[in-house]
Coordinates of C-alpha atoms in Angstrom, one line a residue:
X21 CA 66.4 56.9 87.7
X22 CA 66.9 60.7 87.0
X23 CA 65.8 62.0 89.9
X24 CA 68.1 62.1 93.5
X25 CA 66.6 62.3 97.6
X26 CA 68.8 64.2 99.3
X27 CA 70.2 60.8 100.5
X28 CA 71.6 59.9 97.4
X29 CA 72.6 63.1 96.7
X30 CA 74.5 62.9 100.1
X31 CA 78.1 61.4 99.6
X32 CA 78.6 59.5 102.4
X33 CA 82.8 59.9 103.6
X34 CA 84.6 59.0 107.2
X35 CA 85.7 63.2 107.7
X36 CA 84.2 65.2 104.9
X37 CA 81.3 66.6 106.0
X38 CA 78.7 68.5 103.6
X39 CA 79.5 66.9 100.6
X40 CA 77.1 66.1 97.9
X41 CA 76.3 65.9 94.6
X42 CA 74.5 68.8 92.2
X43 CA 73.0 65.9 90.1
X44 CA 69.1 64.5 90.3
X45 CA 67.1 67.9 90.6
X46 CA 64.5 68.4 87.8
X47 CA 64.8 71.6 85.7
X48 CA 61.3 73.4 84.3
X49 CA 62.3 71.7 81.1
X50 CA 61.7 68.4 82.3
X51 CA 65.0 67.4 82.1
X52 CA 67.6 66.6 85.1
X53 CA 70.7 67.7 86.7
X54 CA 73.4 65.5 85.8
X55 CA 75.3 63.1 88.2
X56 CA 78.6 62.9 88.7
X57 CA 78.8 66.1 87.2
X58 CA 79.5 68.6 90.1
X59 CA 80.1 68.2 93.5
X60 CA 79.7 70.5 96.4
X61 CA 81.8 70.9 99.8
X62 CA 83.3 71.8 102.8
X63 CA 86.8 72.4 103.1
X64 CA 88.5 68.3 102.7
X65 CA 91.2 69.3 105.2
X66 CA 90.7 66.1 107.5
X67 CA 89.8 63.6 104.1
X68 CA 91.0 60.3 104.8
X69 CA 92.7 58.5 102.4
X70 CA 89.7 56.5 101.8
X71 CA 87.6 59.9 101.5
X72 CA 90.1 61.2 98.4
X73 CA 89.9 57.5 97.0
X74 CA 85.8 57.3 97.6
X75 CA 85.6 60.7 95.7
X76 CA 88.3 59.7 92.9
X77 CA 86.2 56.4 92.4
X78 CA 82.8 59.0 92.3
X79 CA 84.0 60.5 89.3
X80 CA 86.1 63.5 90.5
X81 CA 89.1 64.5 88.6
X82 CA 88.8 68.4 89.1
X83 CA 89.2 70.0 92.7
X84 CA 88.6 74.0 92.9
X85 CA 89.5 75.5 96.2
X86 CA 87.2 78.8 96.9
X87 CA 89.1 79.5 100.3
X88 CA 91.6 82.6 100.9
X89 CA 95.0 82.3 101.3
X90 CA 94.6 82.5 105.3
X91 CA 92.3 79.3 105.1
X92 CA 94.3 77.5 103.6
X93 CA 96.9 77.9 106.4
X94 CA 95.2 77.0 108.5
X95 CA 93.1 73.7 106.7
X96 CA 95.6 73.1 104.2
X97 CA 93.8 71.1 101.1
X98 CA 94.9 67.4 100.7
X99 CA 94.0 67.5 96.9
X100 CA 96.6 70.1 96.1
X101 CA 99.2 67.6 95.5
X102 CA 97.1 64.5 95.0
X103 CA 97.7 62.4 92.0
X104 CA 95.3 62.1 89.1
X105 CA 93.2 65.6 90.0
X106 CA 93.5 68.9 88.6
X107 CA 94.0 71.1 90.8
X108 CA 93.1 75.2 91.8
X109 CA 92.3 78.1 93.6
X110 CA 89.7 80.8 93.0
X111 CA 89.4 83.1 95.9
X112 CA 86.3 84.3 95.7
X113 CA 86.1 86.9 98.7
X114 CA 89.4 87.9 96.7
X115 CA 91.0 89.0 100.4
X116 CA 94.3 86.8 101.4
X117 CA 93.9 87.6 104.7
X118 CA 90.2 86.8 105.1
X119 CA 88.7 84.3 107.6
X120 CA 85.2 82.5 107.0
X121 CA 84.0 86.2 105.8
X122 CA 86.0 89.2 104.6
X123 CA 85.9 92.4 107.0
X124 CA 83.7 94.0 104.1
X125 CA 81.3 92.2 104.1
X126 CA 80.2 92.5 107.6
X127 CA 78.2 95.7 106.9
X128 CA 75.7 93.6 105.7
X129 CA 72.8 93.1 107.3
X130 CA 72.5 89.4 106.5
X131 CA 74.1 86.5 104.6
X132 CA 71.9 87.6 101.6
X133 CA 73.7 91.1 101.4
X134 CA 77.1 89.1 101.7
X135 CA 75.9 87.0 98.4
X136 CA 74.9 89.6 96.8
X137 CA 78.3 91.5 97.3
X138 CA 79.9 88.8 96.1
X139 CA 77.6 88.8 93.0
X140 CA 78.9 92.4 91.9
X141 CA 82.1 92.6 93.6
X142 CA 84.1 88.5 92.5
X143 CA 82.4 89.2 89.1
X144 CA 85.8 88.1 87.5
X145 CA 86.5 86.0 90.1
X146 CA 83.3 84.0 88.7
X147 CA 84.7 84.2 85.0
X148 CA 87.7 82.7 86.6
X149 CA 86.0 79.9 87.9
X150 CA 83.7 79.5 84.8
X151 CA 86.0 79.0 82.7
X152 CA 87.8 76.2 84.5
X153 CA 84.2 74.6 84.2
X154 CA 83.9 75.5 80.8
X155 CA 87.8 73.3 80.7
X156 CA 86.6 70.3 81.8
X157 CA 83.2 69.7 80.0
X158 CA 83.2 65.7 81.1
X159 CA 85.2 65.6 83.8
X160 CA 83.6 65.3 87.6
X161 CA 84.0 68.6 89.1
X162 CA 84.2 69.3 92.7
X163 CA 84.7 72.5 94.4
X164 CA 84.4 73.8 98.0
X165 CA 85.2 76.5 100.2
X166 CA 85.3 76.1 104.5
X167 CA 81.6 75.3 105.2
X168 CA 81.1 74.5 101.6
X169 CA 77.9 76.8 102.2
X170 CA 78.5 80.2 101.4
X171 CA 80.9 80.8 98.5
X172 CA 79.9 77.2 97.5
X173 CA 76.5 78.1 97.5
X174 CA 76.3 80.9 95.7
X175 CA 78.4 78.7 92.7
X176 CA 76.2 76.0 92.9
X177 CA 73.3 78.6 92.8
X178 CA 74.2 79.7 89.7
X179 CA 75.2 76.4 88.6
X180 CA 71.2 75.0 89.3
X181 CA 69.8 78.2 87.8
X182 CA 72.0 77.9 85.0
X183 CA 69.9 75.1 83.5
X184 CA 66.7 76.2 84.5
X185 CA 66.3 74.1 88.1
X186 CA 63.1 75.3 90.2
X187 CA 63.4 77.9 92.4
X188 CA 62.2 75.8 95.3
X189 CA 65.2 73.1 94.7
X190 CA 67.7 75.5 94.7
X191 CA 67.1 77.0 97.9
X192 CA 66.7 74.2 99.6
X193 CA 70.1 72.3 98.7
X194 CA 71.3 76.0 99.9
X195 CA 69.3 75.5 103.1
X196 CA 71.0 72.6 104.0
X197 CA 74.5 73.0 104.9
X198 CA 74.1 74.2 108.0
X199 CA 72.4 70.8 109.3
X200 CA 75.1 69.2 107.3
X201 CA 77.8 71.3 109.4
X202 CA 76.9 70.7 113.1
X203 CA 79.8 68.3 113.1
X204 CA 82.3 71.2 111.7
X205 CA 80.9 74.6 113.1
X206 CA 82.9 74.9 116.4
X207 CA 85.9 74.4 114.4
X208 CA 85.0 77.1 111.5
X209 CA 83.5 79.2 114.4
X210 CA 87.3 79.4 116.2
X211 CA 88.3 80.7 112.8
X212 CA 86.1 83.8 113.5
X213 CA 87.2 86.7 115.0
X214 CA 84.0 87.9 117.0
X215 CA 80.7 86.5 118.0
X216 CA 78.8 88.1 116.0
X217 CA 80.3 87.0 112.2
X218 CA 79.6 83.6 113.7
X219 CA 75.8 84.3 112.3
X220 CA 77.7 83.8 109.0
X221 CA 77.6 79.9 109.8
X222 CA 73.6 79.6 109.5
X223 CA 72.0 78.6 105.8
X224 CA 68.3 79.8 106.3
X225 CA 66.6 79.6 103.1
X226 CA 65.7 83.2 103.1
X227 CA 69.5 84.6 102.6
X228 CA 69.3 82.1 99.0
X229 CA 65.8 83.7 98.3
X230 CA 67.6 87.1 98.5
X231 CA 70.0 86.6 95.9
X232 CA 67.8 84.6 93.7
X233 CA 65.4 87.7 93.8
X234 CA 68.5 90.2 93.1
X235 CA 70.0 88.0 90.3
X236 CA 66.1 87.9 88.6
X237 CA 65.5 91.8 89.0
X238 CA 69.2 93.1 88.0
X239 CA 70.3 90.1 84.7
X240 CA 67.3 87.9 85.1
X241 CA 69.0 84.9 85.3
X242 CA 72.3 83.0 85.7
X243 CA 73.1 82.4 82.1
X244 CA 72.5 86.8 81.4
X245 CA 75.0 87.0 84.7
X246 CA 77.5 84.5 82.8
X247 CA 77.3 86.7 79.5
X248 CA 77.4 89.6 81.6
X249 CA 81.1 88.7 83.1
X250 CA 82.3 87.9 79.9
X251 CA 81.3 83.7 78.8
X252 CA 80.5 83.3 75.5
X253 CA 76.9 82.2 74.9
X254 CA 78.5 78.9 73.1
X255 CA 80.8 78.1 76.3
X256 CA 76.9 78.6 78.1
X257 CA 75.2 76.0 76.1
X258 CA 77.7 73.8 76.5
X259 CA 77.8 74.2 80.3
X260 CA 74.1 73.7 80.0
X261 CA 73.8 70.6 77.4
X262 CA 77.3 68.5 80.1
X263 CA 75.3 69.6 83.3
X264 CA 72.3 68.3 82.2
X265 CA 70.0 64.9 80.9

């Protein structure tokens, strides 16, 4: 079966929270997000043993770390040095001194603004991480950042638009991470320096809905975003041909 619940999309480990898999949503071809494929999540930093060998056995062989240098400090990954995965780091608020959210970014009115900067301003920190996809074309792919929500989001995002996923379905695997997160958000909230960037921690569906509607009015879709940063249109139907069934 093609199709996914969010249940079985819904990788069930002992201290990973937020992790699932990209796989099982229907695209406006009539085709279907690929399993095993691409994996979403929050930062591993407290994986068991059994959680790195429950995703190894899922399929992953590829782990890309989305955090800044100050993250990692403090929730050092357990991949990093983890036999059998390939391992990197793609900071996409491209700040190594930023917490949850870069000092930037809180100018922004909302979580949609914040996405939206990091549209036009981490455009080659997307190529970046593009082309390591592009790299492993079979492999199982998981990346993350602390909440797995925001710079997560935004990849996976792309990622569902990419092969033409409904609009609907991509704002609601957005919309919920922060559900997924109760467990985690007093621990990601300490790692805040006021109380007001702890409004950074919410997913409502709204803050996906404003990106989707900048990304449609300024490239009009994910894969004219990809050529935009500099993929090759081949690289992008081969995303599109492994990420899909």
């Amino acid at each position: 079966m093609l199709y996914m619940t969010r249940e079985e999309r819904q990788i069930q480990l002992e201290k990973m929270v937020n992790t699932r898999d990209l796989g099982g949503y229907e695209t406006q071809g009539g085709m279907y997000s690929r399993a095993h494929k691409y994996i979403r999540a929050a930062a591993p930093t407290y994986a068991t043993s059994k959680d790195i060998q429950t995703l190894k056995d899922y399929g992953v062989k590829v782990v890309i770390d989305l955090r800044s240098d100050f993250e990692k400090e403090c929730q050092p990954n357990p991949f990093q040095n983890e036999k059998d995965i390939d391992y990197y780091e793609v900071n996409l608020f491209d700040s190594t001194k930023a917490t949850i959210v870069p000092e930037e970014v809180k100018t922004y009115k909302d979580l949609g603004g914040v996405y939206i900067y990091m549209l036009e301003g981490m455009k080659h920190k997307f190529k970046e991480l593009f082309d390591i996809f592009v790299k492993y074309p079979y492999e199982g792919v998981m990346f993350h950042c602390s909440a797995g929500k925001d710079r997560t989001g935004v990849t996976a995002a792309l990622l569902l638009d990419l092969i033409g996923c409904h609009e609907y379905d991509i704002v609601k695997d957005y919309s919920e991470s922060y559900e997924n997160n109760i467990d985690i958000n007093a621990s990601l909230a300490q790692m805040m320096d006021n109380e007001e960037a702890k409004q950074y921690l919410k997913s409502s569906p709204r803050y996906m809905m404003e990106l989707l509607d900048y990304l449609r009015e300024h490239y009009g879709s994910a894969k004219e975003y990809l050529l935009e940063i500099g993929l090759k249109n081949e690289e992008i139907e081969q995303l599109i041909e492994n990420f899909t069934i």
